[in-house]
Short mmCIF file of N, CA, C and O in Angstrom, two decimals:
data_model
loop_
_atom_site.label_atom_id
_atom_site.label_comp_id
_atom_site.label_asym_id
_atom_site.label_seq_id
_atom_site.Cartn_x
_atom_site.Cartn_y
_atom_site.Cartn_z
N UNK A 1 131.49 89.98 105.63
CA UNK A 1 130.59 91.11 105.57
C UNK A 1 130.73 91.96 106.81
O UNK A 1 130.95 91.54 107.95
N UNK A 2 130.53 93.58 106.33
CA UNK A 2 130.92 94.23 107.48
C UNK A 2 129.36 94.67 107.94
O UNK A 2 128.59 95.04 107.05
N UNK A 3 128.89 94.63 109.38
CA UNK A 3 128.10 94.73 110.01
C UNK A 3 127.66 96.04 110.39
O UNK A 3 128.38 96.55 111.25
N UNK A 4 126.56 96.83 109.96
CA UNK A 4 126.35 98.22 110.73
C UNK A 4 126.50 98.64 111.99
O UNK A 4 125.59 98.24 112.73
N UNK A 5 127.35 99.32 112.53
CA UNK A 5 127.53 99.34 113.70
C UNK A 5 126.43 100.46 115.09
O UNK A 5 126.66 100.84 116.24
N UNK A 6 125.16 100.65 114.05
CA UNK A 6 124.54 101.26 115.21
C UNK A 6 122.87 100.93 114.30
O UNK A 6 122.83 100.21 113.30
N UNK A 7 122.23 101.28 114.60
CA UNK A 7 120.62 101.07 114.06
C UNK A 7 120.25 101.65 112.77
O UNK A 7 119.90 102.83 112.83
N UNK A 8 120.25 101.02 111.40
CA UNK A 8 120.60 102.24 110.27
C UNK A 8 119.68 103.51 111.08
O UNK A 8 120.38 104.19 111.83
N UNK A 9 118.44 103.83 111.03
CA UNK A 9 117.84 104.74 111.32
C UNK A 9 118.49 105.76 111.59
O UNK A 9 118.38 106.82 110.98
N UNK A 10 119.23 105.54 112.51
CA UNK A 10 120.02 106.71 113.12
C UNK A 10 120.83 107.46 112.12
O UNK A 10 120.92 108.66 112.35
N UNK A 11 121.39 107.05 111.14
CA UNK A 11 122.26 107.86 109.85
C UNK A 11 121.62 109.08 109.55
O UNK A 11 120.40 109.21 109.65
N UNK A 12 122.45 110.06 109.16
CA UNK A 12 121.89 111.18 108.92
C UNK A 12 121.20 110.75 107.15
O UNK A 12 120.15 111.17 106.66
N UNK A 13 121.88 110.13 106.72
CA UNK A 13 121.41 110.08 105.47
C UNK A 13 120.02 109.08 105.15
O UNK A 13 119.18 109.14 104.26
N UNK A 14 120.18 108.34 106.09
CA UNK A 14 118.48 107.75 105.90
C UNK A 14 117.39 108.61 106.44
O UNK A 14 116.28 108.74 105.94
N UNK A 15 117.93 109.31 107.75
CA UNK A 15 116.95 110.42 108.05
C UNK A 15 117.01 111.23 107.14
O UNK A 15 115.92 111.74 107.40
N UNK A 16 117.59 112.19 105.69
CA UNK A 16 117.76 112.45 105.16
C UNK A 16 116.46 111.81 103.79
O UNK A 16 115.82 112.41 102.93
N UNK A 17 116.53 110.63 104.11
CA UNK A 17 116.01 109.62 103.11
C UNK A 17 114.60 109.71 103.21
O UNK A 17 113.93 109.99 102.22
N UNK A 18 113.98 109.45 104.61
CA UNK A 18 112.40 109.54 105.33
C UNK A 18 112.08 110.83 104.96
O UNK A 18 111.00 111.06 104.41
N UNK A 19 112.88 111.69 105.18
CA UNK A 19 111.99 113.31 105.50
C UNK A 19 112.16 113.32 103.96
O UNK A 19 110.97 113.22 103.65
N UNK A 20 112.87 113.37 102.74
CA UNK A 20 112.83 113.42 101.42
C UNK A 20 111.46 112.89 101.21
O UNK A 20 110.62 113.74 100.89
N UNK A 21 111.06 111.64 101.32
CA UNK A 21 109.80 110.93 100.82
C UNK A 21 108.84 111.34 101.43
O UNK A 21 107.79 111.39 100.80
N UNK A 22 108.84 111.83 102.98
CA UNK A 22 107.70 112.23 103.61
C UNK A 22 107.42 113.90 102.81
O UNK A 22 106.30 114.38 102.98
N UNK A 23 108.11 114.45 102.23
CA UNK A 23 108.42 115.49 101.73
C UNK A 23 107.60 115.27 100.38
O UNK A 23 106.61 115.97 100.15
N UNK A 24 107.99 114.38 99.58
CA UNK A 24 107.62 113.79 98.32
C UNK A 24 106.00 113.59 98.21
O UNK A 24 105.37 114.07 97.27
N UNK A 25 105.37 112.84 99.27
CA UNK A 25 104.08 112.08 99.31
C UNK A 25 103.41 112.52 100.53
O UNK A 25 102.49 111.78 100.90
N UNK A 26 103.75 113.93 101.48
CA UNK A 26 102.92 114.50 102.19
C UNK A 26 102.43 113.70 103.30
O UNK A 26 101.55 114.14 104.04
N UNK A 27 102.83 112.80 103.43
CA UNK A 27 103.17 112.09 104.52
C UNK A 27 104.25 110.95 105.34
O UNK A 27 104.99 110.41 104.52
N UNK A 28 104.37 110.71 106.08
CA UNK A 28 105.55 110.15 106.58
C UNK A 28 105.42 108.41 106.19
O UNK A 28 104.51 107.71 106.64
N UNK A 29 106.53 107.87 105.26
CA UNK A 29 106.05 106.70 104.96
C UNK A 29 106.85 105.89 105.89
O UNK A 29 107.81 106.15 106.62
N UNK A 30 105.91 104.44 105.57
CA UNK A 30 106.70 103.02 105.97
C UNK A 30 108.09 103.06 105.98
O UNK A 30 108.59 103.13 104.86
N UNK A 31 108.85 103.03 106.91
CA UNK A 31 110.21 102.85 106.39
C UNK A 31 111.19 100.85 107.16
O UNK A 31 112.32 100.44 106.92
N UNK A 32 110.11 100.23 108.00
CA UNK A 32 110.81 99.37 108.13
C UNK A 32 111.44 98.67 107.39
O UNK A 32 112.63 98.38 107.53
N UNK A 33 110.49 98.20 106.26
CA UNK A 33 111.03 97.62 105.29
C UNK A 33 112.20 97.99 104.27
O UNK A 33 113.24 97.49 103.82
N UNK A 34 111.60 98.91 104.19
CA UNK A 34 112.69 100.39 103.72
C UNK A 34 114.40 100.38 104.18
O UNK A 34 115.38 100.46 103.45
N UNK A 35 114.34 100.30 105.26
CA UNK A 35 115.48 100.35 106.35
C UNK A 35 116.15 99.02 106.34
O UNK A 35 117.37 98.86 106.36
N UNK A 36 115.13 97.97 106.33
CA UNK A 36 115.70 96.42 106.30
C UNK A 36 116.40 96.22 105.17
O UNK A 36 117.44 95.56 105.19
N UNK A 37 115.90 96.78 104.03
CA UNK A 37 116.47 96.48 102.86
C UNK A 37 117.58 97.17 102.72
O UNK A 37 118.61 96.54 102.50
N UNK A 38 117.62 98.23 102.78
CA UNK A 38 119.11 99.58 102.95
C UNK A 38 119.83 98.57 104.19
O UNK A 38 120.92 99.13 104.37
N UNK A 39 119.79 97.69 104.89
CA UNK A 39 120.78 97.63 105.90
C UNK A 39 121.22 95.84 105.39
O UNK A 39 122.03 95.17 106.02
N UNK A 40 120.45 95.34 104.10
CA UNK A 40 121.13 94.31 103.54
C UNK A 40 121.86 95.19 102.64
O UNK A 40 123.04 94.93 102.40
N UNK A 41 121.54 95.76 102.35
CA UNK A 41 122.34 96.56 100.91
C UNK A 41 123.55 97.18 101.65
O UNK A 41 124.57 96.79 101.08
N UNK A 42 123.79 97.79 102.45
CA UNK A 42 124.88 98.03 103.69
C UNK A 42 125.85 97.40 103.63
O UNK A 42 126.98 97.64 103.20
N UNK A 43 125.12 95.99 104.38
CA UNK A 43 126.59 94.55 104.38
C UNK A 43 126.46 94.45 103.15
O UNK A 43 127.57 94.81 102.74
N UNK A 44 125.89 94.22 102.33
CA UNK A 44 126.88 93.73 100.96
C UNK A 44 127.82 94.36 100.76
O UNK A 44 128.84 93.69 100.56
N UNK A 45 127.98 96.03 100.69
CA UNK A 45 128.83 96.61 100.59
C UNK A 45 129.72 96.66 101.56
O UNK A 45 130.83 97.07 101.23
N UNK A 46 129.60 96.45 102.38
CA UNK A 46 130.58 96.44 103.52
C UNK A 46 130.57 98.24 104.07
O UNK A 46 131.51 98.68 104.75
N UNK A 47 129.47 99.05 103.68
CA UNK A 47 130.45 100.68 104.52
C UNK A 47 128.54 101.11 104.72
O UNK A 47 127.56 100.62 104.16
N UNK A 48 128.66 102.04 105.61
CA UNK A 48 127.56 102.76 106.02
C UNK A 48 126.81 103.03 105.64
O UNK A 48 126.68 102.25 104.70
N UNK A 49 125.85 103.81 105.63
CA UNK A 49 125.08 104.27 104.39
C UNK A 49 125.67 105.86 104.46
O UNK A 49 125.75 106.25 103.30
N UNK A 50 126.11 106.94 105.42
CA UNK A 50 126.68 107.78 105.36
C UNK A 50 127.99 107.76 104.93
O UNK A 50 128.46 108.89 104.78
N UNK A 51 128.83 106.72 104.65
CA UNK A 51 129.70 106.27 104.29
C UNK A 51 129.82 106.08 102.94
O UNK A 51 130.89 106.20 102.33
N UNK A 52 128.42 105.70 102.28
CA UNK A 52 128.30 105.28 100.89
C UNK A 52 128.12 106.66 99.91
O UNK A 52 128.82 106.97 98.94
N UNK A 53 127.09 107.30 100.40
CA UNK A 53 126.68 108.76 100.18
C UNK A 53 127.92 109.52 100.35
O UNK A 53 128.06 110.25 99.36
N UNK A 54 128.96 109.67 101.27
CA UNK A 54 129.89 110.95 100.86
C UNK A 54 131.08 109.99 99.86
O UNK A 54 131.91 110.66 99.24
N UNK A 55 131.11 108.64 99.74
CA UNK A 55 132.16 107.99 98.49
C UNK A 55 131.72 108.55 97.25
O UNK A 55 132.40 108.78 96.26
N UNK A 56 130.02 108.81 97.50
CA UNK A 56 129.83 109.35 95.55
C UNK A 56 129.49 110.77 95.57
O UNK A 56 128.58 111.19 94.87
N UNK A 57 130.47 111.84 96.64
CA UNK A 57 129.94 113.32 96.77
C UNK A 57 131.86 113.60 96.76
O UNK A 57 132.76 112.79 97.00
N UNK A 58 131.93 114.87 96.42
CA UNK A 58 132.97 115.54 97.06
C UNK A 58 133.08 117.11 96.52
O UNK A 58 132.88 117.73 95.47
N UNK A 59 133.66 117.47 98.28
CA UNK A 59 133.27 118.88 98.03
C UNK A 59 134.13 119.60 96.78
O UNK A 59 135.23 119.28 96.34
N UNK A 60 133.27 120.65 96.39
CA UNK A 60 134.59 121.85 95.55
C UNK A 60 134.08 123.17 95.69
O UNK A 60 132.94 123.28 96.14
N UNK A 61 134.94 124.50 95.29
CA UNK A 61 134.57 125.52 95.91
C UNK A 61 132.89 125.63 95.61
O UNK A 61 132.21 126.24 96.44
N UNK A 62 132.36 125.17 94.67
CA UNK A 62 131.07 125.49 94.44
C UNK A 62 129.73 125.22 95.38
O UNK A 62 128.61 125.66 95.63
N UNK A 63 130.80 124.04 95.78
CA UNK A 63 129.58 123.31 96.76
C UNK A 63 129.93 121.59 96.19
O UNK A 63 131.01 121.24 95.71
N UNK A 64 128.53 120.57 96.45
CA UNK A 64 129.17 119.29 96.27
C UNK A 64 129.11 119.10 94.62
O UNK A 64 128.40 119.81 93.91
N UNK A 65 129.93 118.09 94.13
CA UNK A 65 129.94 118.17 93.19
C UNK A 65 130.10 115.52 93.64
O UNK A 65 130.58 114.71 94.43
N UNK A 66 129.29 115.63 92.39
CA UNK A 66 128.89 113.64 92.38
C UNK A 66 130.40 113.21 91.61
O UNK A 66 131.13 113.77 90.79
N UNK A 67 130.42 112.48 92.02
CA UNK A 67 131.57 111.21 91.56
C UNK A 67 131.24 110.14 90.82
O UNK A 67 131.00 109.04 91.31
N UNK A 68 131.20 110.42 89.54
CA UNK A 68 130.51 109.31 88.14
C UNK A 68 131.18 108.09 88.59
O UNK A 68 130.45 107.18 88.98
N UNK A 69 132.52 107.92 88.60
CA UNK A 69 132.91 106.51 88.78
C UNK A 69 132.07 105.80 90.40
O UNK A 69 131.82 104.60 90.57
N UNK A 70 131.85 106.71 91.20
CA UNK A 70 131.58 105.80 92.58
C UNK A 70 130.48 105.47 92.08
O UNK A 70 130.15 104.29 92.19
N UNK A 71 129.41 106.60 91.25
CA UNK A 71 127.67 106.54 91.34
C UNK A 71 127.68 105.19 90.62
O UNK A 71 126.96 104.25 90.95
N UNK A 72 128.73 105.14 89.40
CA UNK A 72 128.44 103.86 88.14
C UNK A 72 128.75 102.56 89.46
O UNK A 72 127.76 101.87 89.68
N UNK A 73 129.92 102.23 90.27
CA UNK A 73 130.12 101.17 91.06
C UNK A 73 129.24 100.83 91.77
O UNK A 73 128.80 99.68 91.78
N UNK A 74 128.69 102.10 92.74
CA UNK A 74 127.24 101.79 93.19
C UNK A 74 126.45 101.31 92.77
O UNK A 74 126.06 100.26 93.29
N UNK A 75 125.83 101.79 91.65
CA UNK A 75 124.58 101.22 89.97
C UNK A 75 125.42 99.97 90.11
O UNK A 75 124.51 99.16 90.25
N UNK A 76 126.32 99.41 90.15
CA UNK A 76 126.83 97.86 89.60
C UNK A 76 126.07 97.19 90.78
O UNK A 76 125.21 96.34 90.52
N UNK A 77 126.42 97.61 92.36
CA UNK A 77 126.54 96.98 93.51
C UNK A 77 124.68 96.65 93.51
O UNK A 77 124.15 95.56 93.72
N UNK A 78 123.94 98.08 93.19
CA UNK A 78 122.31 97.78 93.23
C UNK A 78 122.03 96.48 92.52
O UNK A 78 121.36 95.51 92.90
N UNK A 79 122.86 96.73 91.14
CA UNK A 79 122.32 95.19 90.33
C UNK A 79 122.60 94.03 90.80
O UNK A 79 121.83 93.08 90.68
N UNK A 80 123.72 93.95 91.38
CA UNK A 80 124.69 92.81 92.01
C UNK A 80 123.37 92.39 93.60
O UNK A 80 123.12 91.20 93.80
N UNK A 81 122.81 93.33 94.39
CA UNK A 81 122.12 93.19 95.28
C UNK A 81 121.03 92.55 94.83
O UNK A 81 120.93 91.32 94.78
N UNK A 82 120.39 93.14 94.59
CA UNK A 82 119.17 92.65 93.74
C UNK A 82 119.05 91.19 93.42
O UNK A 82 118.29 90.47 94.07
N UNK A 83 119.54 90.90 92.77
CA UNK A 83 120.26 89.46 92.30
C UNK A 83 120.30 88.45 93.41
O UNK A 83 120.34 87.22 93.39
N UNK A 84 120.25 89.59 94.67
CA UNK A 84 120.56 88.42 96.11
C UNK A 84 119.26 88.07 96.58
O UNK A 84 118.99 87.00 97.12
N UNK A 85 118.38 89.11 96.35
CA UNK A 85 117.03 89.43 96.94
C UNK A 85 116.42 88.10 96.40
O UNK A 85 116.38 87.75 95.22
N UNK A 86 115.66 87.05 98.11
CA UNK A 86 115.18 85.94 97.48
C UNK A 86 113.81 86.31 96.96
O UNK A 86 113.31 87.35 97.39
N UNK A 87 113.09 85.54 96.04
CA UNK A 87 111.52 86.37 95.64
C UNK A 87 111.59 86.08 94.02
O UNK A 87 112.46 85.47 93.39
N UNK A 88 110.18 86.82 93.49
CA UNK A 88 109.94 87.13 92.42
C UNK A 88 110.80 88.25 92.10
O UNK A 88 111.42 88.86 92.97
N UNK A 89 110.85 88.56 90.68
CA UNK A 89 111.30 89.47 89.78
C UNK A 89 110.85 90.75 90.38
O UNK A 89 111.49 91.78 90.58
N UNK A 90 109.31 90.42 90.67
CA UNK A 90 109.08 92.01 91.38
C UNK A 90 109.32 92.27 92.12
O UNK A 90 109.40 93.50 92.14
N UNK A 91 109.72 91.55 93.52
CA UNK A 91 109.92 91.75 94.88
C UNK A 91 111.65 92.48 94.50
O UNK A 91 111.93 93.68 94.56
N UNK A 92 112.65 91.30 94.10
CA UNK A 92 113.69 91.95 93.52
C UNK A 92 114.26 93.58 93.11
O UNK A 92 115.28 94.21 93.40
N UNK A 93 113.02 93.90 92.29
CA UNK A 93 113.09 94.89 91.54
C UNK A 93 112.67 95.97 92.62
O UNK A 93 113.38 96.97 92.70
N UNK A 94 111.40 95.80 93.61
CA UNK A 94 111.11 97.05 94.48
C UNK A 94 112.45 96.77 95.94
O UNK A 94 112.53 97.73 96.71
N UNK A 95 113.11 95.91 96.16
CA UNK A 95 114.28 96.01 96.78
C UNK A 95 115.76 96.77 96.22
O UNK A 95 116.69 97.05 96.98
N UNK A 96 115.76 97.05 94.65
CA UNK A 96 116.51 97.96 94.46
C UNK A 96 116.20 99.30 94.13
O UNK A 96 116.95 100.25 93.89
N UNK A 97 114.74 99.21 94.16
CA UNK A 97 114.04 100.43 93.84
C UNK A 97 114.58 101.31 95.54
O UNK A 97 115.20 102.36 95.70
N UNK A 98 114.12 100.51 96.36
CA UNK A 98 114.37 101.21 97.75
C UNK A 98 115.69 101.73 97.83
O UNK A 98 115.88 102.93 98.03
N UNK A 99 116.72 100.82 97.68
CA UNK A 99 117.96 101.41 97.66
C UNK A 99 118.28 102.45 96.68
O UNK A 99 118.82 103.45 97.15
N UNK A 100 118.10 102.44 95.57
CA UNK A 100 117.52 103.87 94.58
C UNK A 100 117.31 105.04 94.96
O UNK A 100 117.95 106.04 94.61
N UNK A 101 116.24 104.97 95.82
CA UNK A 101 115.67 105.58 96.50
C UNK A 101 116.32 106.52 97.64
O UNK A 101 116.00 107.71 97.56
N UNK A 102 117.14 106.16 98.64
CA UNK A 102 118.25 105.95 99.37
C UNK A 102 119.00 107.22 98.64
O UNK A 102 119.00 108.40 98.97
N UNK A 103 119.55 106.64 97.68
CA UNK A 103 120.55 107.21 96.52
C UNK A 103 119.68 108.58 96.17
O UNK A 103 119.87 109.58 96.87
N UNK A 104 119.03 108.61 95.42
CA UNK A 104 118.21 109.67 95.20
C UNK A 104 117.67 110.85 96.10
O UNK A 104 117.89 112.06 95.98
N UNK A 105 117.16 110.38 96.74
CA UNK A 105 117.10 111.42 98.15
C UNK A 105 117.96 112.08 99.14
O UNK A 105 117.74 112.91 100.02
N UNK A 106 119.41 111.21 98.59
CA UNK A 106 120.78 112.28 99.35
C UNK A 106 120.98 112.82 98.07
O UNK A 106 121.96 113.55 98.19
N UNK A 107 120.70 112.85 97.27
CA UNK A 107 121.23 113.89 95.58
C UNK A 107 121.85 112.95 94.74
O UNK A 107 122.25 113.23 93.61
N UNK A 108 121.90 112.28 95.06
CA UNK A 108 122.77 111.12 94.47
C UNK A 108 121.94 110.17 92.79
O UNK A 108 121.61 109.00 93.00
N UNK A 109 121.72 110.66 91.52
CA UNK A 109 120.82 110.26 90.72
C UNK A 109 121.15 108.57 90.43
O UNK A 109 122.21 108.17 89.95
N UNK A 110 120.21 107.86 90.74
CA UNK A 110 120.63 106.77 90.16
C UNK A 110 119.09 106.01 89.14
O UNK A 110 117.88 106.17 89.32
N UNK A 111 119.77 105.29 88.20
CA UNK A 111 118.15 104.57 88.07
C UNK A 111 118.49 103.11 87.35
O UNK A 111 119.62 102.78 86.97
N UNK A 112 117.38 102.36 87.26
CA UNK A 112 117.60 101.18 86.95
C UNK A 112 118.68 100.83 85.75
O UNK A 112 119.15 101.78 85.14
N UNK A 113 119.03 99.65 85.44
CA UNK A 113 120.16 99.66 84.29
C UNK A 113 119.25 99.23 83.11
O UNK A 113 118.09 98.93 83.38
N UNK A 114 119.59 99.17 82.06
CA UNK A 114 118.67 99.08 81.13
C UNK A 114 119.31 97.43 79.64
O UNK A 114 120.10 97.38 78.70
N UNK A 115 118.70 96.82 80.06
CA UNK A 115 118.86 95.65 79.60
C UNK A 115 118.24 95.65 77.82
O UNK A 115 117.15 96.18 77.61
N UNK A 116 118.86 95.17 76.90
CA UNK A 116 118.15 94.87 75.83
C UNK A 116 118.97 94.14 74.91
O UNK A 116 118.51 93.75 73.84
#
């Protein structure tokens, strides 16, 4: 596993992430937990979180345009995480919600997978 090499916080894209939600809910939320969980979700993947965010962006003259195959690998990697998360079903589930979250707030649409 590859190790974050500076404090997630510092990423533009989690700061990106805080001011989105503080944006969202009019005030500035909790993010330790928030951050703890984005920085297991990190090493699993082995790459940054600014790192992860421009794998599922790339530019074109228009401006950015998303990368279906990275967003779907990502969606695999959330389920695959999750799965790691020790806990109940719910605890599980609001640990990929966060990383979701993450995803969502750099532009990035993601949402749960749908089982039936």
């Amino acid at each position: 596993m590859t190790t974050v090499p500076q404090d997630i916080a510092e990423y533009e894209t989690v700061r990106q992430w805080a001011k989105g939600l503080a944006e969202q809910w009019g005030e500035t939320p909790e993010m330790v937990q928030r951050c703890a969980t984005l920085q297991s979700f990190v090493e699993l993947v082995g790459k940054d979180p600014d790192t992860i965010i421009a794998d599922c962006t790339r530019e074109v003259e228009s401006g950015k345009r998303i990368r279906i195959k990275a967003r779907r690998e990502y969606s695999a990697k959330i389920e695959e995480f999750q799965l790691t998360v020790e806990g109940e079903p719910r605890k599980q589930s609001k640990a990929a919600n966060y990383v979701r979250s993450f995803f969502i707030h750099n532009g990035i649409f993601m949402q749960a997978g749908v089982s039936g």
